[in-house]
Amino acid sequence: MILNRESMSSWCHDKHSIRSIGRVRNDRGYKRHNVRILASLYLISSYVVQCDGYVIPPSEFLNRGNARVGLISSRYKGVISHSSRYYPVIRSSPYYQSAVRPQLPTLQAKKSNNNDDDDSSKNPFESLKFKIQSTLEKIPENPAVIKIVTTFSNILPMLKVTLVSFSLGIIVTLSTIFIPLLSAHDKLEQPVTLFETILADLDRGYVEEVNTKKLFETGVSAMLRSLDPYTEYYEVGGDVTETISGKYAGIGLVISGETRDALDKREKEVSNSVVDDGDDDDVTIRNLDDEPGVIVRKPNKGIRVVNAFEGYAYEYGMRVGDKLLTVDSKPINGKSVEEVRNMLRGEPGTDVTIRFLRDGVNGEQEVTIPRRVVKIRDVKCASLVNDDVGYVQLMGFSQDAGIETRQAIYALQDAVVEKTGGEMKGLILDLRNNPGGLLTSAVDISSLFVPTNSDIVSARGRGFPGILYRSRATPILSPNTKLIVLTNSNTASAAEIVSGAVQDSDAGVIIGAGRTFGKGLVQNVEELPFDTALKFTVAKYYTPSGRCIQSTNYKEGGGLKETDGKYIAEKVKVQQTFYTQNGREVKDGGGIEADFIVDAEKASALEVTLLRAGVFSDFAAEWSKNNVLTDQFSVSESTYKDFVNFAMQKQKNKDIQLEAIYTPSLDRLSKILTESGYKRTEKELKTIQTSIMKEIENDFYKYRKDIKEDISQNILARYLPDSMLIERGVKSDPQVQAAIKLIRSDGKYDKLLARDTEAAKAKLRRGDDLGTSTLNTARGGAPEKGDIKLKLNW
């Protein structure tokens, strides 16, 4: 394209008039230079270019073809880059700046005689760019200033896109945050307003003065009870922290007595309770009047010791059965068990003086015990049941449960080396009657047994992020040490996580009478104002194979009807098949099913009644008054006859009712017979009651062995610490003995774990970890291609 005075006055170009920054190629190798470019783009038939002054001679331009090369001026080292429609006129180069610039006027675009609007007025970015270039023309030549202005001019188009994108991002983000909040606010506005209005109306106008705090707590409790038995609202206190940490400041006593409610209602109700002086994990308040089969005499026993922790109160001489009289010279007669507990607790380092009576010892006794932080041990017993078989009883999952278990196993391994010079052949982990505890402690203990990189447990919920816990530790047991885990129907929560991880990784055999409890719900504790908190269910646990631990599905109840107030509980019925690491089939349906079934000893109805009524502990107190414990102690036949006479005398005095376990059913039947007018049958029912009593008397001899063991344990509890009592009981435990036999067997243990298969043997020969693969935790069955898997590492 050649430009001269005539062609420039008649040539039509782009509609836009801009000055831009670009790069110039010269005709001596096309070296790139940053230059100032003045350009005018004109749309055909829209604008006319007029130039008064210097005109570039036509001979100075050479057409180099495509739009990228454009026209090269050999003299002025300038470029006019062109395309099919756009032709910028460019001035540049040092020669131009020093010699040509005074002669060359600025090109201006004048609007043609049409009615088109100038788009520069509509585009603020283009207008700003034009002003920058105009200003640039007026200032002296300064390379630094030119570079800054050039850079800013270049980024203006980018700012336009960035500003639009940023604005859209802000709108989307705010919508994502506030739209759900507004929706939730609309859903909650009506019930919250109604609840507040109802509470205010009752406070203002009810016929009698009401306690609004109690009304509020009643309403909230009823609301939460409609969801499940674990969701609750409560006031935050030290007990919550003690439950988690397993620690409190006290002296290490577990005491029994009457609750405040029982004292307030002594004439109507009688209640026995058991609490310790500071920890809720060992605090169980049992109202025996609510349990069929027991009639308890009106208690007049005061506050008695039911356990003294080793290393604490036990070391200072307190024993089971001691009756407390004063605490720091303050009489405790008429005080509730909770009030006495608070008197025993205090700041670590302070002393408490206790006066007490002991059966078989004349006069009052006194002891001063320093208060300190009491650690309630989760490992109640760690001992060798044989020279090379260890036993660990784990009763909880507080913060230090993992450390205690690890230390106990190390101690047992050292004991075996000292005794036999070899390694431990087997370990029995007793999780029976373990109610659970912290999830992190369950993961810590599981990692002691499962292979490295094995999945331990996962959790999922509606508003809960899916998480997966995986072991990164090396197992503490040798591959030659056989692991047995004992469970029962009271093995729950965190204890089931350990059992499930061991079973699904084929790291050990589960021995029990059936399934575990099936408590696989995750609760979150949300702190609320005014020192209160809300504990509510947020997720469910799943074993590594994908099985759901929860045995009962809870559906929301509630409503205006009185019968609709409680949650709806449905047992899980449909069982799905899942697979362990070795390919063994396992079923879900709630809880962990034992690999090896061994029935536990079942207590007879008579034994249960005697235990509930406290007959064994009462007899132990009487025995201690008249006998001395020897190394060869055992319950003789004469001692047993004394016990039978003792129990029958209580029955005669109506302190207990041995047949009471059958009484509720017989009373209902008697009422129905009376209403139906069946007098003859009603008389025969009385004959049945007499016959039942004779059968019970015969049970004293039918279940003599079990009752003797109970008598022995209650007598020894007054002289020996818990750990020794547990060791003694383990020796006659049928499930423990079955575990020892399984450890000693050749091949049966491996067969139960499917380790006798060729595939499993090959895996062991290769040294592969049994738990390195990530199982599908989203649904049942073995992993398949395309399944969604959790891959979070914890």
XYZ file of C-alpha atoms in Angstrom, residues 171-510:
340
model
C -21.451 -11.940 42.630
C -21.186 -15.748 42.421
C -19.329 -15.992 45.747
C -21.784 -13.813 47.623
C -24.684 -15.727 46.097
C -23.174 -19.036 47.180
C -22.730 -17.792 50.741
C -25.876 -15.813 51.378
C -28.569 -17.608 49.366
C -28.366 -20.795 51.554
C -28.286 -18.612 54.670
C -31.346 -16.727 53.584
C -33.078 -20.006 52.739
C -32.182 -21.473 56.164
C -33.300 -18.259 57.849
C -36.677 -18.450 56.131
C -37.087 -22.087 57.215
C -36.184 -21.403 60.854
C -37.879 -18.046 61.265
C -41.372 -19.364 62.004
C -40.521 -22.115 64.574
C -37.998 -19.903 66.388
C -40.503 -17.054 66.610
C -43.247 -19.392 67.841
C -40.983 -20.960 70.488
C -39.964 -17.557 71.800
C -43.567 -16.341 71.814
C -44.873 -19.425 73.644
C -42.133 -19.188 76.274
C -42.831 -15.495 76.811
C -46.598 -16.068 77.088
C -46.148 -18.809 79.695
C -43.704 -16.710 81.676
C -46.111 -13.783 81.659
C -49.520 -15.341 82.012
C -49.440 -18.907 83.357
C -51.573 -19.395 86.463
C -48.538 -20.235 88.608
C -45.045 -18.841 88.406
C -42.923 -20.908 86.045
C -39.194 -21.491 85.707
C -38.474 -20.416 82.130
C -35.050 -22.045 82.164
C -36.550 -25.422 83.023
C -39.272 -24.921 80.425
C -36.641 -24.171 77.811
C -34.549 -27.206 78.783
C -37.651 -29.411 78.710
C -38.556 -28.195 75.244
C -35.047 -28.618 73.890
C -34.653 -32.065 75.478
C -37.947 -33.237 73.997
C -36.860 -31.940 70.597
C -33.518 -33.741 70.713
C -35.056 -36.961 72.041
C -37.075 -37.129 68.836
C -33.862 -37.665 66.836
C -31.779 -40.373 68.540
C -30.620 -41.379 72.039
C -27.204 -39.721 71.657
C -28.142 -36.160 70.707
C -28.393 -33.977 73.803
C -28.106 -30.468 75.223
C -26.221 -29.977 78.464
C -24.378 -27.485 80.610
C -20.620 -27.563 80.199
C -18.722 -28.622 83.305
C -15.586 -30.377 84.410
C -17.151 -33.775 83.848
C -17.037 -33.278 80.074
C -13.300 -32.637 80.119
C -12.751 -35.566 82.489
C -14.607 -37.905 80.156
C -12.293 -36.962 77.293
C -9.000 -36.783 79.168
C -9.673 -39.486 81.773
C -8.224 -37.217 84.445
C -9.531 -35.259 87.424
C -8.264 -33.765 90.670
C -9.196 -35.982 93.599
C -8.017 -38.949 95.666
C -9.098 -41.924 93.528
C -12.166 -43.251 95.349
C -15.355 -44.693 93.923
C -18.195 -44.236 96.411
C -21.801 -45.326 96.629
C -24.767 -43.725 98.319
C -28.064 -42.021 97.695
C -28.612 -39.347 95.086
C -30.137 -36.004 95.984
C -33.437 -37.010 94.379
C -33.500 -40.160 96.469
C -32.879 -38.190 99.643
C -35.608 -35.731 98.764
C -38.050 -38.570 98.105
C -36.938 -40.992 100.768
C -40.478 -41.756 101.877
C -41.571 -42.714 98.366
C -38.542 -44.023 96.532
C -35.261 -45.660 97.366
C -32.323 -45.331 95.031
C -28.814 -46.737 95.136
C -26.129 -45.153 93.029
C -22.470 -45.554 92.340
C -20.202 -42.609 91.577
C -16.525 -41.863 91.941
C -15.082 -38.669 93.292
C -14.536 -37.084 89.961
C -14.836 -38.995 86.708
C -17.975 -39.584 84.706
C -16.541 -42.576 82.878
C -16.709 -44.494 86.146
C -19.880 -42.817 87.307
C -22.917 -45.025 86.913
C -26.106 -44.024 88.630
C -28.438 -46.982 88.790
C -31.955 -46.763 90.070
C -32.640 -50.341 91.048
C -36.327 -49.625 91.601
C -36.638 -49.255 87.830
C -35.257 -52.752 87.273
C -37.627 -55.675 87.667
C -36.594 -58.457 89.964
C -35.249 -56.518 92.919
C -36.820 -55.136 96.065
C -34.203 -53.131 97.912
C -34.649 -52.347 101.568
C -34.644 -48.692 102.530
C -30.940 -47.913 102.579
C -29.312 -46.792 105.750
C -25.744 -47.600 104.754
C -24.499 -44.058 104.258
C -21.601 -43.398 101.902
C -19.439 -46.447 101.249
C -16.345 -47.168 99.164
C -16.918 -49.495 96.221
C -13.444 -49.112 94.691
C -10.090 -47.557 95.588
C -7.731 -46.874 92.687
C -4.288 -48.419 92.766
C -1.616 -45.776 93.173
C -4.035 -43.391 94.847
C -6.484 -44.008 97.726
C -5.651 -47.727 97.769
C -2.047 -46.964 98.672
C -3.227 -44.899 101.655
C -5.250 -47.772 103.099
C -8.791 -47.183 101.793
C -10.622 -50.398 100.920
C -13.883 -51.555 99.417
C -16.693 -51.482 101.988
C -15.317 -48.664 104.160
C -18.105 -46.403 105.437
C -17.283 -42.683 105.354
C -18.206 -40.606 108.423
C -16.574 -37.184 107.958
C -14.609 -35.305 105.283
C -12.276 -32.644 106.698
C -14.112 -32.884 110.042
C -17.474 -32.182 108.368
C -20.137 -34.861 108.951
C -21.582 -36.311 105.772
C -24.716 -37.814 107.267
C -27.693 -36.784 105.153
C -25.559 -35.657 102.214
C -25.994 -37.037 98.732
C -23.319 -39.014 96.958
C -22.685 -36.105 94.576
C -22.182 -33.684 97.460
C -19.661 -35.995 99.144
C -17.860 -36.449 95.839
C -17.438 -32.694 95.536
C -16.069 -32.539 99.085
C -13.437 -35.121 98.217
C -12.349 -33.269 95.102
C -10.245 -30.105 95.152
C -7.086 -28.390 94.012
C -4.111 -30.687 93.425
C -1.626 -30.449 96.268
C -4.189 -29.948 99.017
C -4.989 -32.645 101.595
C -8.291 -34.202 102.604
C -8.837 -36.011 105.908
C -11.378 -38.837 106.024
C -12.791 -40.648 109.045
C -14.408 -44.015 108.318
C -15.556 -47.341 109.748
C -14.351 -50.738 108.504
C -16.130 -54.028 108.978
C -14.142 -56.317 111.248
C -12.068 -53.475 112.752
C -13.020 -51.870 116.042
C -13.349 -48.109 116.276
C -13.142 -45.309 113.749
C -10.234 -45.012 111.359
C -8.702 -41.805 110.000
C -6.496 -41.176 106.983
C -5.151 -38.042 105.277
C -4.747 -38.272 101.516
C -3.221 -35.631 99.225
C -5.334 -34.519 96.300
C -3.707 -34.809 92.906
C -4.534 -35.355 89.282
C -6.009 -38.835 89.107
C -5.504 -40.711 85.854
C -8.132 -43.356 85.329
C -6.328 -46.047 83.423
C -7.963 -47.536 80.344
C -5.774 -50.647 80.592
C -7.099 -52.298 83.722
C -4.939 -55.403 83.497
C -1.866 -56.527 81.545
C -0.462 -59.932 82.458
C 0.783 -63.245 81.098
C -1.855 -65.965 81.123
C 0.830 -68.407 80.036
C 4.579 -68.116 79.743
C 4.313 -66.816 76.167
C 0.722 -65.544 75.849
C -0.162 -62.025 76.945
C -3.503 -60.624 78.078
C -4.564 -56.946 77.989
C -7.928 -55.747 79.254
C -8.884 -52.398 77.722
C -11.925 -50.728 79.291
C -12.010 -47.317 77.593
C -10.637 -44.988 74.928
C -9.565 -41.758 76.594
C -6.700 -39.600 75.339
C -3.926 -41.831 76.680
C -5.456 -45.202 75.756
C -3.033 -45.707 72.867
C 0.018 -44.950 74.996
C -1.154 -47.259 77.782
C -1.855 -50.126 75.381
C 1.517 -49.730 73.660
C 3.367 -49.690 76.986
C 1.433 -52.728 78.231
C 2.328 -54.763 75.135
C 6.003 -53.777 75.363
C 6.007 -54.848 79.013
C 4.462 -58.218 78.117
C 6.981 -58.774 75.316
C 9.841 -58.076 77.725
C 8.315 -60.426 80.301
C 8.119 -63.234 77.736
C 11.756 -62.717 76.727
C 12.762 -62.826 80.383
C 10.798 -66.022 80.992
C 11.360 -67.988 77.802
C 14.077 -66.170 75.921
C 11.811 -66.061 72.864
C 9.056 -63.901 71.443
C 5.419 -63.752 72.460
C 3.321 -66.429 70.738
C -0.014 -64.731 71.194
C -1.787 -61.640 72.528
C -5.366 -61.519 73.819
C -6.945 -58.042 73.633
C -10.078 -58.002 75.797
C -12.632 -55.435 74.581
C -15.628 -56.978 76.315
C -17.879 -54.438 78.038
C -15.820 -51.593 76.555
C -18.243 -48.697 75.842
C -15.855 -46.835 73.534
C -14.505 -43.312 73.656
C -12.396 -41.102 71.410
C -12.111 -41.857 67.707
C -8.461 -40.779 67.641
C -7.605 -43.262 70.383
C -9.338 -46.046 68.455
C -7.260 -45.187 65.383
C -4.079 -45.096 67.490
C -4.716 -48.530 68.996
C -5.747 -50.054 65.645
C -2.460 -48.905 64.124
C -0.626 -51.102 66.648
C -2.010 -54.229 64.999
C -2.984 -53.651 61.347
C -0.410 -53.626 58.511
C 1.166 -50.365 57.419
C -0.986 -48.329 54.974
C -4.121 -50.228 56.001
C -7.426 -48.390 56.150
C -8.788 -48.248 59.687
C -12.150 -46.481 59.585
C -14.087 -43.965 57.514
C -16.974 -41.673 58.388
C -19.626 -40.021 56.236
C -22.676 -37.866 56.879
C -25.083 -35.465 55.187
C -23.212 -32.334 56.193
C -20.012 -34.078 57.248
C -16.950 -34.242 54.967
C -16.016 -37.822 54.195
C -12.827 -38.785 56.026
C -10.678 -41.881 55.999
C -8.156 -42.852 58.672
C -5.219 -44.932 57.497
C -2.372 -46.482 59.465
C 1.115 -45.113 58.800
C 2.794 -46.923 61.704
C 4.607 -50.235 61.771
C 2.647 -52.935 63.673
C 3.909 -53.503 67.200
C 3.432 -57.280 67.080
C 5.755 -59.712 65.368
C 4.266 -61.543 62.338
C 4.632 -64.716 64.410
C 2.455 -63.349 67.259
C -1.182 -64.363 66.941
C -3.737 -61.719 67.877
C -7.096 -62.574 69.476
C -9.722 -59.897 70.191
C -12.475 -60.719 72.694
C -15.849 -58.995 72.203
C -19.402 -59.239 73.451
C -22.724 -57.458 73.017
C -21.475 -54.567 75.180
C -18.451 -53.869 72.982
C -19.378 -50.548 71.403
C -18.294 -47.517 69.398
C -14.501 -47.032 69.426
C -14.030 -50.650 70.553
C -15.939 -51.736 67.442
C -13.666 -49.607 65.257
C -10.648 -51.547 66.542
C -12.451 -54.872 66.121
C -13.562 -53.999 62.585
C -10.100 -52.823 61.512
C -8.477 -56.008 62.848
C -11.083 -58.215 61.176
C -11.113 -56.507 57.764
C -7.308 -56.467 57.553
C -7.146 -60.125 58.681
C -4.699 -59.115 61.393
C -6.382 -61.204 64.079
C -9.337 -63.397 65.044
C -12.431 -62.030 66.769
